[in-house]
Short mmCIF file of C-alpha atoms and ligand atoms in Angstrom, two decimals:
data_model
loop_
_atom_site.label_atom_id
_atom_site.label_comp_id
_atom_site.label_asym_id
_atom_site.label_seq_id
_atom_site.Cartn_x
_atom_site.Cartn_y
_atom_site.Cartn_z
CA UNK A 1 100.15 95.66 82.66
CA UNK A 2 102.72 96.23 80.12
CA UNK A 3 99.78 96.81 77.49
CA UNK A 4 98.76 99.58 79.81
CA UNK A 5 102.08 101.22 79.47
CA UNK A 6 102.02 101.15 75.83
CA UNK A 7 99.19 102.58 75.93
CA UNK A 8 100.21 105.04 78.32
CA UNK A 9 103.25 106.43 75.97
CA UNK A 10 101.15 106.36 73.14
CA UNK A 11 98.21 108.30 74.14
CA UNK A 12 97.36 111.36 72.06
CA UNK A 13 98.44 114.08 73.53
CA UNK A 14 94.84 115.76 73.63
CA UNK A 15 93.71 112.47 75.96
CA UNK A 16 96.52 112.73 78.15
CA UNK A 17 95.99 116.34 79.06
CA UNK A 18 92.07 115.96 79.42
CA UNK A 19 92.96 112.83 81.97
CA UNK A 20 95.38 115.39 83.85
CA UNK A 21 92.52 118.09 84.07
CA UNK A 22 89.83 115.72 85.00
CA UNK A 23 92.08 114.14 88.10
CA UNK A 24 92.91 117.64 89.29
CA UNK A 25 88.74 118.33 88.66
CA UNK A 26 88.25 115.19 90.84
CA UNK A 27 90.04 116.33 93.69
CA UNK A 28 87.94 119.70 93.67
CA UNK A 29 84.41 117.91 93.54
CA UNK A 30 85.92 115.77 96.34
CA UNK A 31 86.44 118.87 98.09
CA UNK A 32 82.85 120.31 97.48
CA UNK A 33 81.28 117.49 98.94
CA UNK A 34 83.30 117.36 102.09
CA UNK A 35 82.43 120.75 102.36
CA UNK A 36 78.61 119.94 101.99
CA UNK A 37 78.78 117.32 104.04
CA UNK A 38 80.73 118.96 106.91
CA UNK A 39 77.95 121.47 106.84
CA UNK A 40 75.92 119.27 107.10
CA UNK A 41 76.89 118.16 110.27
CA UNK A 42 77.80 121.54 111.86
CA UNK A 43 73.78 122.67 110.99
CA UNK A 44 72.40 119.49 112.53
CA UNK A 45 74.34 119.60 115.46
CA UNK A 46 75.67 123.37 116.07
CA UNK A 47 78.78 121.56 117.53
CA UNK A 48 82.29 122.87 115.86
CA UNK A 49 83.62 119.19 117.44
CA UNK A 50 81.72 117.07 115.36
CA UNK A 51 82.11 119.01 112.24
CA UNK A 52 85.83 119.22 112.98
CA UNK A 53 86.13 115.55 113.82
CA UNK A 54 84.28 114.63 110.57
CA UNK A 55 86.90 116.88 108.90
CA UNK A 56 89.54 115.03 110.15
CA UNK A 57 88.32 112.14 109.15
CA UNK A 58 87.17 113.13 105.19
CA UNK A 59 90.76 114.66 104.79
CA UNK A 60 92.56 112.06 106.10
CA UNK A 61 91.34 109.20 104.70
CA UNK A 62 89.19 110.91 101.47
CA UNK A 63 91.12 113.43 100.37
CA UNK A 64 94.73 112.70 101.23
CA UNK A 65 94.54 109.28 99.39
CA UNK A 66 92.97 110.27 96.32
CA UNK A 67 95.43 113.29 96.37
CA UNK A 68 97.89 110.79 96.45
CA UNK A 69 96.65 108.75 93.90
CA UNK A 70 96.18 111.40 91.76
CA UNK A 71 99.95 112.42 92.19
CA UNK A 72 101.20 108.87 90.95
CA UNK A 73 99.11 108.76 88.28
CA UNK A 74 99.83 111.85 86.95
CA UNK A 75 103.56 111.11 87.14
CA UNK A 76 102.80 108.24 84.82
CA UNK A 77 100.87 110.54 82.48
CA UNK A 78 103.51 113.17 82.68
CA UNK A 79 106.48 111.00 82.70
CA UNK A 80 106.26 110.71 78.89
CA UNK A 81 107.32 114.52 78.90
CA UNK A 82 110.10 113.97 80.97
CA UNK A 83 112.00 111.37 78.34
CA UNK A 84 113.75 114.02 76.28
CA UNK A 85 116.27 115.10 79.22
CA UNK A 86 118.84 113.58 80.59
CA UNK A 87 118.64 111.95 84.36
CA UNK A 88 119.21 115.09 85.88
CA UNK A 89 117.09 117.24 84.39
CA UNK A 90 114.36 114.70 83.98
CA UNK A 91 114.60 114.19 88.31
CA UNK A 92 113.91 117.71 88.29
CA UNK A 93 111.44 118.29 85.68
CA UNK A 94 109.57 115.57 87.49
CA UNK A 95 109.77 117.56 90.70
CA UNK A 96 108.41 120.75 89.15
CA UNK A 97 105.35 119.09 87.65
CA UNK A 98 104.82 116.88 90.97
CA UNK A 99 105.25 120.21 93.03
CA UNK A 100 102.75 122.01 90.33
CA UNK A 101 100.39 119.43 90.62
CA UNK A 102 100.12 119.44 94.44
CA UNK A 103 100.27 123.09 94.68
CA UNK A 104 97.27 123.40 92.31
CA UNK A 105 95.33 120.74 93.74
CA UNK A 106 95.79 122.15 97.13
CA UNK A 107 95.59 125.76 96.80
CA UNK A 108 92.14 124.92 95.26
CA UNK A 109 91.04 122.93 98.06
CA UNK A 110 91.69 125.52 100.51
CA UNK A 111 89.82 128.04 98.15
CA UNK A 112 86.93 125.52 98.48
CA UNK A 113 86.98 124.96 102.17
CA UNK A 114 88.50 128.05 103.79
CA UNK A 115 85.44 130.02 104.23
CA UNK A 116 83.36 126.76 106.11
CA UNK A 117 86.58 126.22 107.65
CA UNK A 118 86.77 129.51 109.25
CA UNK A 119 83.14 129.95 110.07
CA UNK A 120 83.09 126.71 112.03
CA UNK A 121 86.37 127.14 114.18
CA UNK A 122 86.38 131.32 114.24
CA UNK A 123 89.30 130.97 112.96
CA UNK A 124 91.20 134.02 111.32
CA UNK A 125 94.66 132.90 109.17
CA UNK A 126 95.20 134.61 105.91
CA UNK A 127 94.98 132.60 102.44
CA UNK A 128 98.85 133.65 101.67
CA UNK A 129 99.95 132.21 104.93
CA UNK A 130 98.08 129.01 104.73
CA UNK A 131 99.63 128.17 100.97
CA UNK A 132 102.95 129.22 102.71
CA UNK A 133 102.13 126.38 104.68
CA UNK A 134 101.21 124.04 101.63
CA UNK A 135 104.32 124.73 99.75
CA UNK A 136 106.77 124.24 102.87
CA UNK A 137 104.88 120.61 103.24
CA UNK A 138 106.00 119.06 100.00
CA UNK A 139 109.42 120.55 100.53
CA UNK A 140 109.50 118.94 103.51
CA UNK A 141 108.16 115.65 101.74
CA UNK A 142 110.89 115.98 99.71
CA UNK A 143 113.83 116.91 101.66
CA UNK A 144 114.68 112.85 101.99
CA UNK A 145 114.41 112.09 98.16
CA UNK A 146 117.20 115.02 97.60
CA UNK A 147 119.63 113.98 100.09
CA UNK A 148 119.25 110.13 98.76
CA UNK A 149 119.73 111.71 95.54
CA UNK A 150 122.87 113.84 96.09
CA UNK A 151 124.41 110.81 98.14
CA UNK A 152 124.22 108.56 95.27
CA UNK A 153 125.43 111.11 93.10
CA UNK A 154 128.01 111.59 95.33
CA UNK A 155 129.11 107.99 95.79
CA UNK A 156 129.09 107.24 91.75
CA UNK A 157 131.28 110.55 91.78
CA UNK A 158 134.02 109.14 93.47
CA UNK A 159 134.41 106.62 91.52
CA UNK A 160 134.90 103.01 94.38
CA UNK A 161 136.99 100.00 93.55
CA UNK A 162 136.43 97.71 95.90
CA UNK A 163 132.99 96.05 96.00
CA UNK A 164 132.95 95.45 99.95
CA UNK A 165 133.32 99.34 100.53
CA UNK A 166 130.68 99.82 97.49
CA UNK A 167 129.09 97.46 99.54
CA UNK A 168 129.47 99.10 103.27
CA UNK A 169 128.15 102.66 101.64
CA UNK A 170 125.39 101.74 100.30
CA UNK A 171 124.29 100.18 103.40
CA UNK A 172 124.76 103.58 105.05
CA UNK A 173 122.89 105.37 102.87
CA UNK A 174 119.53 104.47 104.75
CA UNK A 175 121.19 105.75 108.02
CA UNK A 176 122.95 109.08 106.61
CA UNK A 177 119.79 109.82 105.24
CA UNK A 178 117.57 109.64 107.92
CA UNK A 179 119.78 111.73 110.22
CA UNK A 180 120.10 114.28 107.57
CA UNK A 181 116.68 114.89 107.19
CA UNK A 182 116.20 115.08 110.83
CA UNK A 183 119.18 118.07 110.89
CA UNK A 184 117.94 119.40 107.82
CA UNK A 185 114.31 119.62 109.34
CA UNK A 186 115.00 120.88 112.71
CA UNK A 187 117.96 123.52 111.21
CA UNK A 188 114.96 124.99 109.58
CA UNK A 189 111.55 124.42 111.62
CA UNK A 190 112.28 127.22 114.18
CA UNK A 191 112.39 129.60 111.45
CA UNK A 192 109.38 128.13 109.62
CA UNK A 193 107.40 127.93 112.64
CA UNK A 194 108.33 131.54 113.12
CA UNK A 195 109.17 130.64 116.95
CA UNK A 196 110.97 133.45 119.04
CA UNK A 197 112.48 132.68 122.82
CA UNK A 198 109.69 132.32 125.37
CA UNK A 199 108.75 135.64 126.77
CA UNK A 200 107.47 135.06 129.84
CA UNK A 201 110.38 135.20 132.20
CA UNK A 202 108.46 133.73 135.24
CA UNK A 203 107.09 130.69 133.35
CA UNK A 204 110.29 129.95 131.63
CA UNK A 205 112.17 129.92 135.02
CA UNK A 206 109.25 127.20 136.00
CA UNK A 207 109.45 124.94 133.31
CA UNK A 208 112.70 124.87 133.76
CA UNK A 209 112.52 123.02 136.86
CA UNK A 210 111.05 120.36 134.89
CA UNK A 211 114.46 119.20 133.01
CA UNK A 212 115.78 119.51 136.73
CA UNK A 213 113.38 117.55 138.16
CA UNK A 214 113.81 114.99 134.94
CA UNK A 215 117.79 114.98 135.61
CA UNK A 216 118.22 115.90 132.03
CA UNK A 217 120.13 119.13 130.07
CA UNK A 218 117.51 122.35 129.35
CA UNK A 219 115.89 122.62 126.39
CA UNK A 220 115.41 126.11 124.63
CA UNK A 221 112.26 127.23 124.99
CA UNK A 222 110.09 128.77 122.06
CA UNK A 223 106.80 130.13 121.47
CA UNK A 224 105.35 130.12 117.83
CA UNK A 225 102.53 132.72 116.70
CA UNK A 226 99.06 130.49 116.02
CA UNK A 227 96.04 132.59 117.38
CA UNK A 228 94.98 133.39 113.85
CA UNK A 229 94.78 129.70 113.20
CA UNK A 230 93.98 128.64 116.76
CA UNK A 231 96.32 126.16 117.22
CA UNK A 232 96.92 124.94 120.83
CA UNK A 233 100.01 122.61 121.38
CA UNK A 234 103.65 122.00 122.37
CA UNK A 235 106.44 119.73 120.62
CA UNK A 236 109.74 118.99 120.96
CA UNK A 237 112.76 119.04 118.31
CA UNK A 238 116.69 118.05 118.41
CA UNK A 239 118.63 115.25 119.15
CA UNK A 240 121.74 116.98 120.79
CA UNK A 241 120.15 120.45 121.43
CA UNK A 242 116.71 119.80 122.32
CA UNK A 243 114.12 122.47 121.69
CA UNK A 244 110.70 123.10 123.20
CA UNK A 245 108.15 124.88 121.33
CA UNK A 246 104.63 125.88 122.63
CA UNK A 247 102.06 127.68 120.45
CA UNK A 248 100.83 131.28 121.84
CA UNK A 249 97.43 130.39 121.41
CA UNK A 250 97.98 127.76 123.97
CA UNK A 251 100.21 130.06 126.51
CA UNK A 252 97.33 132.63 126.42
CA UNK A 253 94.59 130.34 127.40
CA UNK A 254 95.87 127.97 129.57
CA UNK A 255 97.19 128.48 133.30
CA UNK A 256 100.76 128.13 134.45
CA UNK A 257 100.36 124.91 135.83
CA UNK A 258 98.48 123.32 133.19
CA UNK A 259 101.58 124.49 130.78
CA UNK A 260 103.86 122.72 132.99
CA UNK A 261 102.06 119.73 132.35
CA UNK A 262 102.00 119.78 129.16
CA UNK A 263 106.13 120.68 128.53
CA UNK A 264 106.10 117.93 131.35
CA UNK A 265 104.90 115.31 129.26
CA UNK A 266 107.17 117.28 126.67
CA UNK A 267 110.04 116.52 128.75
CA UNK A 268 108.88 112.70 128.82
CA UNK A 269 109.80 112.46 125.37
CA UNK A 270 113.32 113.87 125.86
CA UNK A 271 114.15 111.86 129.21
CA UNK A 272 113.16 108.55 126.98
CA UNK A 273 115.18 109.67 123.67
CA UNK A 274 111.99 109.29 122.06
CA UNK A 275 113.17 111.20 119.02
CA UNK A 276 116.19 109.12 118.63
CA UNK A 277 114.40 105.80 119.04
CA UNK A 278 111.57 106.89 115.90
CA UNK A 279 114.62 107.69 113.76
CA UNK A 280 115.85 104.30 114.61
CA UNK A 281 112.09 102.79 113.95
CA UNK A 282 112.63 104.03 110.86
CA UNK A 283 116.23 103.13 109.87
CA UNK A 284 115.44 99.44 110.50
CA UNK A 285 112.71 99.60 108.40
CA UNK A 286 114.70 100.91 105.63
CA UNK A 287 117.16 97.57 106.39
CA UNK A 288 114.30 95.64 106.39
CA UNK A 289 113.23 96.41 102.93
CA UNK A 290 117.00 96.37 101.92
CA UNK A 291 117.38 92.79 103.36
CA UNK A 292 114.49 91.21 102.49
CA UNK A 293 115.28 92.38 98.64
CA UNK A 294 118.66 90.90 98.87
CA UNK A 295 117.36 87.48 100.77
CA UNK A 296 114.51 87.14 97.34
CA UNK A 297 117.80 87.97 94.91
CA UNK A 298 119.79 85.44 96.67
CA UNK A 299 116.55 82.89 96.39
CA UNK A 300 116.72 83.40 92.58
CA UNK A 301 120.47 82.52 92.60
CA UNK A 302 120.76 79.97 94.65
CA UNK A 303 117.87 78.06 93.04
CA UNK A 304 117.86 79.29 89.85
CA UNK A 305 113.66 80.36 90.40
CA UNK A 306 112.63 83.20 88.98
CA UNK A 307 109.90 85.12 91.56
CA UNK A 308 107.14 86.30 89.93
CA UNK A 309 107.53 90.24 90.03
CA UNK A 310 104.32 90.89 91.34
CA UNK A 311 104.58 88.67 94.00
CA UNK A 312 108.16 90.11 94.91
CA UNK A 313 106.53 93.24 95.14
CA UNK A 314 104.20 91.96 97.27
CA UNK A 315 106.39 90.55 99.55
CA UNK A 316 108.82 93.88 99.78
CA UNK A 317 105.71 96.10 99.65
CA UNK A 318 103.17 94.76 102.11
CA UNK A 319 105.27 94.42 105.40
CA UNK A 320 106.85 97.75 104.62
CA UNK A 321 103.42 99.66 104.36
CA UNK A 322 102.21 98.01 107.31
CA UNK A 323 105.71 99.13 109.30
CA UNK A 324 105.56 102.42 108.10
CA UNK A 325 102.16 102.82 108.70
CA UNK A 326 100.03 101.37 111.35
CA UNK A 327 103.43 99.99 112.98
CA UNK A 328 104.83 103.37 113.12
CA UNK A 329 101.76 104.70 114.12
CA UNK A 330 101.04 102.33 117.26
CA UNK A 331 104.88 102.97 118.15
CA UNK A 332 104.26 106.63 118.70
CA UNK A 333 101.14 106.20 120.69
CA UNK A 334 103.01 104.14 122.65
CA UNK A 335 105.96 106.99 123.53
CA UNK A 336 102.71 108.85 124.03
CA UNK A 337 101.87 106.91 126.47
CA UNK A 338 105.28 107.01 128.50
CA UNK A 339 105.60 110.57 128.06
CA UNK A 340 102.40 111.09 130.03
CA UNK A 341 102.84 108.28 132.53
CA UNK A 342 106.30 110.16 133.06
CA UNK A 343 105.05 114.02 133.82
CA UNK A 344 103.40 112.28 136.53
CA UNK A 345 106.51 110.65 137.84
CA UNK A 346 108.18 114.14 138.26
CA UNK A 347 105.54 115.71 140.25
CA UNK A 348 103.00 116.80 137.78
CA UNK A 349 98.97 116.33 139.69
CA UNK A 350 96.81 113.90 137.68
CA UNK A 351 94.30 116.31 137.97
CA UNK A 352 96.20 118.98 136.09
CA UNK A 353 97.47 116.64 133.66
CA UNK A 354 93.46 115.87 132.78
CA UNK A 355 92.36 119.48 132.91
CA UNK A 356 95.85 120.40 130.25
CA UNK A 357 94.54 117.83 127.88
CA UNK A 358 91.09 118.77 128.53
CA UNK A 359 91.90 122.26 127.14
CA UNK A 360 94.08 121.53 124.27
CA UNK A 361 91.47 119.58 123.24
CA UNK A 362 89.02 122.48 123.40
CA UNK A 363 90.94 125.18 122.21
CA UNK A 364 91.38 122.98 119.08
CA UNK A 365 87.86 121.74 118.58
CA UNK A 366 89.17 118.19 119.30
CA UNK A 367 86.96 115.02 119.88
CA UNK A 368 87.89 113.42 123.05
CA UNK A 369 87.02 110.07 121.63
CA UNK A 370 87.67 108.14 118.54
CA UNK A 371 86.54 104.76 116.92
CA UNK A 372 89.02 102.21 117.43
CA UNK A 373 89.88 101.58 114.04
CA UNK A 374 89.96 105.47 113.24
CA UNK A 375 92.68 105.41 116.27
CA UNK A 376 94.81 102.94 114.93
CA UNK A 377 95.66 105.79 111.86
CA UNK A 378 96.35 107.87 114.70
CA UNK A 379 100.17 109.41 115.88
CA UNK A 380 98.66 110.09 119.43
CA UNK A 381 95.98 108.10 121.36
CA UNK A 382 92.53 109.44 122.09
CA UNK A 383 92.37 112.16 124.56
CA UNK A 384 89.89 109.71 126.34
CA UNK A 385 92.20 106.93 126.22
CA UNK A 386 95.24 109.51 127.62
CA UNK A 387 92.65 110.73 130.35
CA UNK A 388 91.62 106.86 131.34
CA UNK A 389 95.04 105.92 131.54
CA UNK A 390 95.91 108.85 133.81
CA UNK A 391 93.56 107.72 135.75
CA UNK A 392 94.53 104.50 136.09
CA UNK A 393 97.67 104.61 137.25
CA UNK A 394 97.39 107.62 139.29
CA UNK A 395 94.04 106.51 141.06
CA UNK A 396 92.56 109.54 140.52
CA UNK A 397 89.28 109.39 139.08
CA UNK A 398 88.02 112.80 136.83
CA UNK A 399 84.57 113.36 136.04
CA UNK A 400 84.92 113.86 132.05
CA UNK A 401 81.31 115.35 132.34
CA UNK A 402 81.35 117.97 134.71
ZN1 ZN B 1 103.89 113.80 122.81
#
């Protein structure tokens, strides 16, 4: 390993660029055969589901982790640039190149893909708009590394005596940070979703009978613009102010009552502080990690054993990935879960319910079913699984096929 580094630092500068080119190079091939093979698909079976689903599927699990890879390994490459500046400037440097790098690889992807993209789902959003889109993500991937950053910078600032308090703060951090982020992110997603007040006076004074019939304070209501990229869905923001956004493509082709279902199960997630409890998911984790690194340190003390560091990694690393990931994951699915189970409980029809699910599904070229493992990576469960559960505990039985 540490032979690797050396190596690593003392690569001529020639190699190291030609390995940077030829992971960015990797990422476009990987895009040219997801586009060949999602053709594939769409010509055998002339269904826009199946190629979307396989989509889904390559750029979740293909392209995402080799993007991902190819992000920490060109930090490594990189990082020998970055050893002339000062902490500071070197935190920054690194985020210019790490923003380059997943601009460029992105931005080309989308050059790849767009036009198969478009042809399959009809859909019509412009390039600029799109890489709007890209650029906003890793801000937003990087929001929580800036406020960790500024509150340690912070903290050394003031210069602390007394080891307890050190103590006390940096056992905050994890907390302060994650709340920040979540004001930080929903300060600025109504502006980035480009959401305006719900127009239509009638429907707004009906779902507002919903936080009535829940016993909870309104939520604003929003609509964000999304026919170009035919995005049909709702979601729901804010811990003290709760906000309610649905996408226009969904107001236009769905009917009243099917809308109220799905703020309904909207409305679910507020009544059961869904948001709150996610943030808290994650807090523990980040205690977890913190306490399970300070339980190995104390080991070493105490008996004077070294751990190996790769098995110390090991031991922080695994559990964490699996909490953050697949834990986190099966967590949401189940809120998903309550929140429909509860738009039933305030008067929404089964039958409705099904037939609002039914059409988000269509308007967005979603599979109704998934394997089970390829659920597991999931944040909601499979609109068959939603459907069969409605079912189930309404007693109202939907014929998926008709
Ligand atoms: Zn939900």
């Amino acid at each position: 390993m540490e032979q690797l580094f050396v190596f690593i630092l003392n690569m001529p500068g020639w190699l190291r660029i030609t390995l940077l080119l030829l992971l960015i190079l990797m990422n476009y091939g990987a895009a040219f055969l997801v586009k060949r093979s999602i053709l594939i698909v769409y010509r055998r079976t002339g269904s826009a589901v199946e190629a979307m689903n396989k989509w889904r599927i390559y750029k979740q699990y293909f392209l995402t982790t080799l993007q991902f890879i190819t992000v920490i390994l060109s930090g490594f490459l990189g990082g020998v640039y970055f050893i002339p500046f000062e902490k500071t400037g070197r935190i920054i440097f690194m985020l210019l190149v790490l923003f380059f790098f997943f601009i460029i690889i992105n931005v080309g992807q989308l050059l790849i893909l767009d036009k198969t993209y478009k042809r399959i789902r009809g859909t019509t959003e412009s390039l600029s708009s799109q890489i709007r889109d890209i650029a906003f993500a890793f801000l937003f991937a990087l929001v929580p590394l800036g406020v960790v950053r500024t509150i340690s910078l912070f903290i050394r600032g003031i210069n602390i005596r007394s080891g307890v308090l050190r103590d006390i703060i940096a056992a905050a951090i994890p907390i302060i940070t994650a709340f920040l982020y979540i004001f930080i992110f929903q300060a600025l997603y109504r502006g980035l979703l480009k959401a305006v007040d719900l127009q239509d006076e009638r429907l707004r004074e009906l779902l507002n009978g919903l936080f009535d019939r829940a016993g909870i304070k309104k939520a604003k209501l929003y609509q964000w613009p999304t026919r170009q990229k035919k995005v049909a869905n709702a979601l729901v923001l804010g811990l003290a102010n709760p906000k309610v956004f649905i996408s226009d493509y969904y107001l236009e082709n769905a009917e009243p009552d099917e809308i109220e279902a799905i703020v309904a199960h909207e409305v679910g997630h507020l009544k059961q502080k869904h948001i709150l409890k996610r943030l808290l998911y994650i807090v523990a984790g980040m205690y977890g990690v913190l306490i399970i690194g300070n339980l190995m340190e104390w080991y070493e003390n105490y008996t004077g054993n070294e751990i190996n560091l790769y098995l110390g990694l090991a031991i922080l690393l695994i559990p964490f990935v699996l909490y953050f990931s697949v834990g986190f994951l099966q967590f949401c699915r189940y809120q998903e879960r309550k929140a429909d189970e509860f738009a039933l409980t305030i008067g929404i029809k089964p039958e409705v319910m099904i037939t609002a699910l039914l059409k988000v599904a269509r308007l967005n070229h979603m599979a109704l079913k998934q394997k089970k493992l390829d659920e597991k990576f999931q944040l909601h469960p499979s609109m068959a699984r939603r459907i069969g559960r409605i079912e189930k505990i309404s007693g109202y039985k939907y014929n998926l096929r008709s």
